[in-house]
Each structure stands twice: as C-alpha cells, then as structure tokens.
Coordinates of C-alpha atoms and ligand atoms in Angstrom, one line a residue:
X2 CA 30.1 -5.2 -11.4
X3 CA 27.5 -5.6 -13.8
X4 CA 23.6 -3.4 -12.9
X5 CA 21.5 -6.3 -12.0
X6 CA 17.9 -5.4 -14.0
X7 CA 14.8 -6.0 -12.7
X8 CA 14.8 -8.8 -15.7
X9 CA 17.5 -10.2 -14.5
X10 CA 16.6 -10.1 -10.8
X11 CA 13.8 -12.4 -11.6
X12 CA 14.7 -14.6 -13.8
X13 CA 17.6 -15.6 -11.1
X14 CA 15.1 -15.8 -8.2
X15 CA 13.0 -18.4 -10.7
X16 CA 15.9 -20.5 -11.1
X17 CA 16.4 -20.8 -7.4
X18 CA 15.2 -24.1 -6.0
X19 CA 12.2 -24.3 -4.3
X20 CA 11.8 -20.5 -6.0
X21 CA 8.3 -18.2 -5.4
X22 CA 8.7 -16.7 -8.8
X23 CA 7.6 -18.6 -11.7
X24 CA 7.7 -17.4 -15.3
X25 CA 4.2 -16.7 -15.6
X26 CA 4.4 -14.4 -12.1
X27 CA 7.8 -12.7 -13.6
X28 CA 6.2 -12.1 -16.9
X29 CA 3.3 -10.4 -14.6
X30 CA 5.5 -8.8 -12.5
X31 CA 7.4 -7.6 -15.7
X32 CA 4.7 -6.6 -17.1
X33 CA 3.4 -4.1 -14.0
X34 CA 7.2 -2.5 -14.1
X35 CA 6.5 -1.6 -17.4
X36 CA 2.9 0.0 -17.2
X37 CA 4.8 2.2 -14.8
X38 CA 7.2 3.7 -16.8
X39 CA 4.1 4.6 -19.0
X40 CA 2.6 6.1 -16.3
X41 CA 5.4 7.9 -15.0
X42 CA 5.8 9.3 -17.9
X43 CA 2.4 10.8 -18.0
X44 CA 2.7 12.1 -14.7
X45 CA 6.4 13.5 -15.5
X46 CA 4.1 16.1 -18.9
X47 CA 2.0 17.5 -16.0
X48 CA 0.2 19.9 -17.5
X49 CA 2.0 20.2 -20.7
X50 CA 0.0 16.3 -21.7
X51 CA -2.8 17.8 -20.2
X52 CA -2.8 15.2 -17.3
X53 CA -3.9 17.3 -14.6
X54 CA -7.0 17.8 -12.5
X55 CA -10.2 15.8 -12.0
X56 CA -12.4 14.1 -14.6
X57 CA -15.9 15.2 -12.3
X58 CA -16.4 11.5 -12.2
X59 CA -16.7 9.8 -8.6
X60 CA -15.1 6.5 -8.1
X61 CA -17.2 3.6 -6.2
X62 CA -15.7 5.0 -3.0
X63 CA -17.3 8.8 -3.8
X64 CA -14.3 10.4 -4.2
X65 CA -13.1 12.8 -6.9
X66 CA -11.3 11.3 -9.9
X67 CA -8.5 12.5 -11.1
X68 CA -7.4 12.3 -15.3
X69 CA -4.3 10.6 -14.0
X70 CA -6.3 8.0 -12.1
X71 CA -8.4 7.0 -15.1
X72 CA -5.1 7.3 -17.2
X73 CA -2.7 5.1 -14.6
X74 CA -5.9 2.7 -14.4
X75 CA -6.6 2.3 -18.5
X76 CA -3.1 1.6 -18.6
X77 CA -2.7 -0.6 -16.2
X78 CA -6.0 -2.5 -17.7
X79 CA -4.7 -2.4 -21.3
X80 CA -0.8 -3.8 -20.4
X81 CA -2.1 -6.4 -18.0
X82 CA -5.2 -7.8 -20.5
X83 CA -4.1 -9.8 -23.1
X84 CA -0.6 -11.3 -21.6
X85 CA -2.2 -14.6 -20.6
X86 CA -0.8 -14.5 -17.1
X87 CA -4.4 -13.1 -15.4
X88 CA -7.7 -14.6 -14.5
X89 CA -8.6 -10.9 -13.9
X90 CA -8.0 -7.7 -12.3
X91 CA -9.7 -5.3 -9.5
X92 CA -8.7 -1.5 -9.0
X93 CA -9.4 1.2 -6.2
X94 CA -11.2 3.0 -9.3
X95 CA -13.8 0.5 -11.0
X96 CA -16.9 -1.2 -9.2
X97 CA -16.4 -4.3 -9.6
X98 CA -13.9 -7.2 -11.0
X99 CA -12.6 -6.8 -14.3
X100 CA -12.6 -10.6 -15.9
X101 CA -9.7 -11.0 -18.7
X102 CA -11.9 -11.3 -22.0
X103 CA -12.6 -14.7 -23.6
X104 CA -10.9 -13.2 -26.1
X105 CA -7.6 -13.7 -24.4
X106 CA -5.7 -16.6 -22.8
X107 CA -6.4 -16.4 -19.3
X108 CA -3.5 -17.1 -16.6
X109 CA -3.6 -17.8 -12.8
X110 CA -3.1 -15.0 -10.9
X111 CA -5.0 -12.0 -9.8
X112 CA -3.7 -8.5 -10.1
X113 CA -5.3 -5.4 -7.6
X114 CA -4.3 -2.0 -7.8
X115 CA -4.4 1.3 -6.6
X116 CA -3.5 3.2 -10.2
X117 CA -2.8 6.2 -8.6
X118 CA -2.0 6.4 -4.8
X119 CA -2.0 10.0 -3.1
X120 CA -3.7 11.5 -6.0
X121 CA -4.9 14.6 -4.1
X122 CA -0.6 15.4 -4.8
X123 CA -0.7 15.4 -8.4
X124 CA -1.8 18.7 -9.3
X125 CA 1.0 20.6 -6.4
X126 CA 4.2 18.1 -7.6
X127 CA 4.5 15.9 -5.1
X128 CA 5.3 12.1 -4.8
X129 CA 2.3 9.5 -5.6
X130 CA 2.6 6.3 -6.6
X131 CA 0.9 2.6 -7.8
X132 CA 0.1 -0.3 -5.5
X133 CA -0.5 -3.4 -6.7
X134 CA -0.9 -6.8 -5.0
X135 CA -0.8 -10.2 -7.0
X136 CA -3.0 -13.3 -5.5
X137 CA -3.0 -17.0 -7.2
X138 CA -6.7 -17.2 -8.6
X139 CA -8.5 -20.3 -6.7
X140 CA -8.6 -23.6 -8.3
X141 CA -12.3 -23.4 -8.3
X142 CA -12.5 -21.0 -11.0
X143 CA -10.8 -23.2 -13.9
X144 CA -13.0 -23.0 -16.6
X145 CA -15.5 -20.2 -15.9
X146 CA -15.2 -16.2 -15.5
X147 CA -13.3 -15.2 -12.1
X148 CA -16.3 -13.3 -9.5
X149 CA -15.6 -10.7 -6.3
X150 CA -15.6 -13.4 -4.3
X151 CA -12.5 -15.2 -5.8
X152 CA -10.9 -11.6 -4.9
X153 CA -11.9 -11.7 -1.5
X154 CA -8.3 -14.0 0.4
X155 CA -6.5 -12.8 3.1
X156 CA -3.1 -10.6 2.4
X157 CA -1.4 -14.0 3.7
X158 CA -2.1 -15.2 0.6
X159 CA -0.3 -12.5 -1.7
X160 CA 2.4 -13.7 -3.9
X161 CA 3.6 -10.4 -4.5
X162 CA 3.5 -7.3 -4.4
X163 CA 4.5 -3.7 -4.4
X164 CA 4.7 0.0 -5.7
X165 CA 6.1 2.4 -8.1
X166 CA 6.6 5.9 -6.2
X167 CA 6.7 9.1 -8.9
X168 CA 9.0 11.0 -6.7
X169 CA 12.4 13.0 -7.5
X170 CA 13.4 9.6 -8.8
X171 CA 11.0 6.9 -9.7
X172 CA 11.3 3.2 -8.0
X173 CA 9.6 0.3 -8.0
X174 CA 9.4 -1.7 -4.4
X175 CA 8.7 -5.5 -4.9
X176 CA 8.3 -8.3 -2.6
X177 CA 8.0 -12.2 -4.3
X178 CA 7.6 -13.1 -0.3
X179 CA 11.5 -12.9 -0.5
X180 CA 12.4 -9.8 1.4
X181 CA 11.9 -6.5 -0.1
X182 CA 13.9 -5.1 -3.2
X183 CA 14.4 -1.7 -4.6
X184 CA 14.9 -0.8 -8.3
X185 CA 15.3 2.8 -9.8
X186 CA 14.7 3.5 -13.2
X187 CA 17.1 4.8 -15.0
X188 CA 15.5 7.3 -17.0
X189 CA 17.7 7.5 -20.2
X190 CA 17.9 3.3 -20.4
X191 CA 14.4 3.2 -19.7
X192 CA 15.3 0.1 -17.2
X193 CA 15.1 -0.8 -13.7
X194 CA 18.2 -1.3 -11.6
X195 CA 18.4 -2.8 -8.2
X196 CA 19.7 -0.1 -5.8
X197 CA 18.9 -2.0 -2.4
X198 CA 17.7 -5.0 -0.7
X199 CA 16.7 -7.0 1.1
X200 CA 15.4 -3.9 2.7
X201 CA 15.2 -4.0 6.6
X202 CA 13.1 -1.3 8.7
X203 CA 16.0 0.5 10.9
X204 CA 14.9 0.8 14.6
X205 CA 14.3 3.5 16.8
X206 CA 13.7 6.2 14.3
X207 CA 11.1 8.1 17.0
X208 CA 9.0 9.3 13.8
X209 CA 4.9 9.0 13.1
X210 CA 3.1 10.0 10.0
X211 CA -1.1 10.0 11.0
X212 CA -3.3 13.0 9.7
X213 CA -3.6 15.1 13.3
X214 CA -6.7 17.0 11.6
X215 CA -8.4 13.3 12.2
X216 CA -7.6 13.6 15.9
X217 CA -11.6 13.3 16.9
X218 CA -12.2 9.8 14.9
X219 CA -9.2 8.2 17.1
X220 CA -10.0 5.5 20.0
X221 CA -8.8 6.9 23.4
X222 CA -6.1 4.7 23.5
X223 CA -4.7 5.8 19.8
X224 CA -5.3 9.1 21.4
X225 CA -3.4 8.7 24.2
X226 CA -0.5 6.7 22.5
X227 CA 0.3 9.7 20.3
X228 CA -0.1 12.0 22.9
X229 CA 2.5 10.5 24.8
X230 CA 4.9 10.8 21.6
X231 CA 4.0 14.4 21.5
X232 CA 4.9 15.1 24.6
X233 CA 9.1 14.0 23.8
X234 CA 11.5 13.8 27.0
X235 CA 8.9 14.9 28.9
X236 CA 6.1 12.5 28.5
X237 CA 6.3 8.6 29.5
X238 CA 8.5 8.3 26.2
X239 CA 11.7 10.3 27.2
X240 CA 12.3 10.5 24.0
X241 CA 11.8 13.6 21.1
X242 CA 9.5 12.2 18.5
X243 CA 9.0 13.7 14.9
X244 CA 6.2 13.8 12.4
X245 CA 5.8 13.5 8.9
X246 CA 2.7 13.1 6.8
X247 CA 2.7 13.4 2.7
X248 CA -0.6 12.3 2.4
X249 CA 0.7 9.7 -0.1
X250 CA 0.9 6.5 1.8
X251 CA 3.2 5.4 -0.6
X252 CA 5.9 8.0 -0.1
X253 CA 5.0 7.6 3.8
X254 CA 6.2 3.8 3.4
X255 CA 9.0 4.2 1.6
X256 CA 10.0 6.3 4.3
X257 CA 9.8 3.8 6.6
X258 CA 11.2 1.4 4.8
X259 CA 14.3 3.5 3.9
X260 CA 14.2 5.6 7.8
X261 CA 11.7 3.5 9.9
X262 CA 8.6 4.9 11.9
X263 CA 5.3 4.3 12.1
X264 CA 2.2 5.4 9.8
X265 CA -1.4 5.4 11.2
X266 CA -4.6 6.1 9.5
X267 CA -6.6 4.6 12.4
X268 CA -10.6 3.6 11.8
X269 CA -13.1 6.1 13.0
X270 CA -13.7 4.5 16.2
X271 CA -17.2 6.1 16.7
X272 CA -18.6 4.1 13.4
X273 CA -17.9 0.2 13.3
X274 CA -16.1 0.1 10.0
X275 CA -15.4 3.3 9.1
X276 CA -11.8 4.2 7.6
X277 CA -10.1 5.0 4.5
X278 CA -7.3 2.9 3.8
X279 CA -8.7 0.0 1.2
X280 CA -8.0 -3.9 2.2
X281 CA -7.3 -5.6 -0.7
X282 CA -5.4 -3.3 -3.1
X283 CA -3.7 -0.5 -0.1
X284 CA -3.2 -2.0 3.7
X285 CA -2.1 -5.8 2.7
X286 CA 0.0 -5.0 -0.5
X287 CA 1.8 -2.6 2.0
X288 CA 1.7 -4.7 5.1
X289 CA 3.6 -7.4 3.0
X290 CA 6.0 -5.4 2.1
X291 CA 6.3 -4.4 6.0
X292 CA 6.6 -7.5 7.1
X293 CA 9.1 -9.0 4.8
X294 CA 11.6 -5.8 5.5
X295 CA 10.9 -7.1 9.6
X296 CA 7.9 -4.3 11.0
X297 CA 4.5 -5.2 11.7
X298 CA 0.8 -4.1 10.3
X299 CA -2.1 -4.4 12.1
X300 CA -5.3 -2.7 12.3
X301 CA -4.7 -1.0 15.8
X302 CA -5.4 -4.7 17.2
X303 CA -5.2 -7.7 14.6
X304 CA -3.0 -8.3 12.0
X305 CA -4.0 -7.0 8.5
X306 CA -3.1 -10.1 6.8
X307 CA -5.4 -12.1 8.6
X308 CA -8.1 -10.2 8.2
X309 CA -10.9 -11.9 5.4
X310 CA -12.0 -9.8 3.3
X311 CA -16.1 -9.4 3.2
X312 CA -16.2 -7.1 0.0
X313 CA -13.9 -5.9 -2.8
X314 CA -13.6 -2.1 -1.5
X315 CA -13.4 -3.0 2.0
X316 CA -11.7 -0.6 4.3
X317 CA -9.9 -0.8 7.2
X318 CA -7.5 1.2 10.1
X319 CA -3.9 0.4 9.6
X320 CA -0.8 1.2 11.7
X321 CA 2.8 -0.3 10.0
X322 CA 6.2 0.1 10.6
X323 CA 9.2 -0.8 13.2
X324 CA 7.6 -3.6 15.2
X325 CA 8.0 -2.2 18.6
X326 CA 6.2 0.8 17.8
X327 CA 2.9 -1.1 16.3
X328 CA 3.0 -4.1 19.2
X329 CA 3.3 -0.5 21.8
X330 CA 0.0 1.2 20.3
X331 CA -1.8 -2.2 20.2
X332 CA -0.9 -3.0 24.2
X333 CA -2.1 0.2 24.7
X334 CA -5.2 -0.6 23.2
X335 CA -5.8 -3.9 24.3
X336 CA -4.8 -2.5 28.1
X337 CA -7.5 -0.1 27.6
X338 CA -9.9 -2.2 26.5
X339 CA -9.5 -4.1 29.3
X340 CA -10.0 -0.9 31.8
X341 CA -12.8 0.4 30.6
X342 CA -13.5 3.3 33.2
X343 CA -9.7 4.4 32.4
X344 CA -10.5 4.4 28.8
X345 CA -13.9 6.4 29.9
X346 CA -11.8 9.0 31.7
X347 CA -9.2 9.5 28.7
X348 CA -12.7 9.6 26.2
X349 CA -13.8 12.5 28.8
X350 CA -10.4 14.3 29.1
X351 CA -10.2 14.3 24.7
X352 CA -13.5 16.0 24.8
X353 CA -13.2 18.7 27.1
X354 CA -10.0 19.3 25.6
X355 CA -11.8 20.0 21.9
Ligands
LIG24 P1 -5.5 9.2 -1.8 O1 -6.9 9.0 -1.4 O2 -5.2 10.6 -2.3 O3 -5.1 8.1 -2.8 O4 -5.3 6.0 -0.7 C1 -5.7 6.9 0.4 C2 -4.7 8.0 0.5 O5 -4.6 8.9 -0.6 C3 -3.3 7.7 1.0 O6 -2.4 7.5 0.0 C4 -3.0 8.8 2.0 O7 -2.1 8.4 3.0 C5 -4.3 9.2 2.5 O8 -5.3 8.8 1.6 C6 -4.4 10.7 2.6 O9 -5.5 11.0 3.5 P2 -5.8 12.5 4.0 O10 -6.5 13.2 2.9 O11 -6.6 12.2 5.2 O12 -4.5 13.1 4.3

C-alpha cells in the first residue's frame, strides 16, 4: 500500500463533505510540519550548530531562555509570516501578540505556540517538543490589526492542533477535531508518514506522571488521591501504580496517548492562580488532543476547554489522560470540598508529615 503523507492526509480530509480542513488551514497546518523539520534539525547539531544553552534572556514568564527557544520561535515566526493564512501569531516566549505585517496578506486563523516544550531537556538529550494550537480569528477583526484579546477563546474553539516531539524518532501529533493522527518523519525523504490513528487512550494503564518534589503546593484532595496510588494493592486502589515524569509534557502525552495514564501539574493550591502549565498555547492544545483520542482534561475541577481565558500567558493546573482516572481525582476533590473538616484533617495529617 502506498505511505499516506501528511500532504496527502489533508488534502483527502478537505475533500470530505462537510470537512474541518480547508485549504487555507492545510496550507497552515503544512506549513507548521515544515518549521519542524527545521527545528528538528537544529536540535538534532546540538552542540556541533552551537544550539545549546541559555541566551541570559528571561521570557515574559521569568524563566531562562534557552538558544533553541529563540531559534524554534524565529523559525516558527519567519515560516508562518508571509503565507497569507494568519491574522497573527502568539508564543510562550514573546509578550505580547505578534500581528502579520501589512506587508503581507493576512489569513483567518490564529497560530499559538510553545517553540520549544521541555526545554530544561535540551542540553542532557532528551525528548522536547513544539505545541501549537490554531484558532479562527473573530469576524470582528476584518480590516484592522488582530489585539490579545482576539487571542483570548476558549480551547473549544481550536480548530487544530498539535505537536512535534524531538525524540529517538521525530513525529508530529495533529488533531483537525477529527481524532488524533500520528506521522513520523522519515528522515532521509524529509516527509511525514502516517504511522497511527485515530489514536485512542488504552484503559487501565495504572501510571501517573506529576513532579512529587511539588508535593507541598498540592490541595489535600490531590494529596490524598496520589497517595492512595502510592500505596498499590494495599491502599484503597488494589492495584500497583507506576510513575513517570520527563519533565517534557510533551513526551508525557505522547505517552499517554500511545500507553494511557494520567499527567498532573496541579495549581499551587495555597495561591489563587498560581501554576505553570500555560492556557492558551500548552493545557488546551493538549487537552484537544486528549479529548479527541477519548480521555479527559480538566483543571483538577472544570474542564480546560471551557475555561475563558483573561490574559495571553495565563496559567492554569491541568490533569489529562484515561477518563476514569481524571473524573476519580476530580470526585475526590469535589467530595472534599464538600467535607471541609475531612479536608482540614488530611491538610493537618500532610503537614505533620513534612
Ligand atoms: P518547560 O518549562 O521546560 O518548557 O512547559 C512547561 C514544562 O516544561 C512542561 O513541558 C513540563 O511538564 C514542566 O514544565 C516541567 O516542570 P518541572 O520543572 O516542575 O519538572
């Protein structure tokens, strides 16, 4: 049987009736598959292209940048400009919206990325990746320069979206709100061939990714939930549970896409909006793709892609993966809620435990 190509993915999910992709949003989407390569390649020279280690800049969130984050972000900016499919663009690494120049036809859509996901594992040689997310630009801003706020919709509203992982092979993971398709590039083609989909989450894979070092900034009830996995067949769960963290969400979805699970970075439940997983361009990209391969994304409580969005860098706390799993962690918290003097008791037990 013939590879199917990305190119050719596409263009047959356009001419489906009724189809989500039109050619403007497959010549975008075409368009991010290639920036990719470009940055996979950089990332593949390591410290022969001099690619490695920080810039001592600080991004908008005050944290380090790394050359590969300014690289994978130039890139991005550069392939993206001048296609005539944008209104504008908004990345984890600039401070505000980037508006496509007058200078170049501007499109419909809205591109947000994450140039370089996981970057802390660049310099030791292990999986990172891009997130990117694709919204419709609203109506209202025919004719004038897009703002923040035409950034600021729901993930509900994606029409796309997905990542590249830089791993021992490199893919690119894309939902058009059709299910969730994987593509490998073959290196010595330089082209992406579909090697699975629609993707579906398998169940009862008993594994969490969560940074444990974070332990103290967890609600009671988070605490409690993964307690209760650490304690295997002899905690309420009668089950063995496993746990994996790369510290690349990226590589921690894929996971779960490919293995199932569940992957927490809850909020800091002592601040009121503290957490470090980014709205727009990290939590709904990823919860889309979750959803569409059958799991669930919420931020402990509500689903992420309700949430509005309030600024461009918002953050927010964000569990995904196999349904049951996320729905279990968010009955917990809800049955907590409504016990308060239990969920005073488990607060005391944490403490005089640290
Ligand atoms: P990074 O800042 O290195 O891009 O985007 C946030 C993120 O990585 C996630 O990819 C990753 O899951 C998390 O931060 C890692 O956080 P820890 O440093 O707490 O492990």
């Amino acid at each position: 049987m013939q590879p199917v190509t990305l190119s050719r993915f596409l263009i047959e999910q356009q001419r489906l009736p009724g189809s989500s992709c039109p050619a403007e949003l497959r010549l975008l989407i075409e368009t991010v598959a290639r920036t990719c390569k470009a940055i996979n390649h950089a990332i593949s020279k390591g410290a022969l292209g001099d690619v490695l280690g920080s810039l001592g800049t600080e991004n908008v969130q005050g944290e380090v940048q790394k050359k590969l984050d300014m690289i994978a972000n130039d890139l991005l900016l550069d392939a993206n400009e001048w296609g005539g499919h944008l209104a504008g663009m908004a990345s984890e690494e600039m401070e505000t919206i980037h508006p496509i120049p007058n200078r170049y036809p501007k499109g419909e859509y809205l591109l947000l990325f994450d140039p370089i996901d996981g970057s802390s594992n660049v310099d030791v040689d292990l999986s990172v990746g891009t997130i990117f997310s694709v919204l419709r630009a609203p109506e209202a801003c025919a004719g004038r320069d897009v703002i923040e706020a035409d950034f600021l919709q729901p993930g509900r509203d994606q029409v796309a979206a997905g990542y590249a992982i830089y791993g021992p092979q490199t893919l690119l993971v894309l939902t058009i709100g059709t299910g969730v398709y994987e593509f490998t590039l073959d290196r010595e083609i330089g082209s992406w061939r579909l090697t699975d989909g629609p993707m579906r989450i398998p169940a009862g894979t008993r594994e969490f990714a969560v940074n444990m070092a974070r332990r103290r900034q967890w609600s009671p009830a988070t605490a409690q939930w993964i307690e209760e996995r650490l304690q295997g067949t002899e905690g309420p769960c009668g089950h063995d549970y496993n746990m994996r963290w790369t510290a690349s969400m990226v590589a921690d979805v894929h996971r779960i896409l490919k293995r199932g699970g569940v992957f927490l970075y809850p909020s800091d439940h002592r601040t009121p909006g503290k957490a470090r997983l980014r709205l727009l361009y990290e939590a709904n990209p990823m919860s889309l793709l979750i959803e569409q391969a059958g799991g669930a994304a919420t931020d402990g409580h509500d689903r992420i892609m309700d949430v509005l969005p309030s600024s461009l860098h918002q953050r927010v706390g964000l569990v995904l993966g196999e349904k049951e799993e996320v729905w279990s962690l968010r009955q917990a918290s809800q049955a907590l809620q409504s016990e308060p003097q239990q969920g005073a008791k488990i607060a005391q037990a944490a403490e005089s435990e640290r």
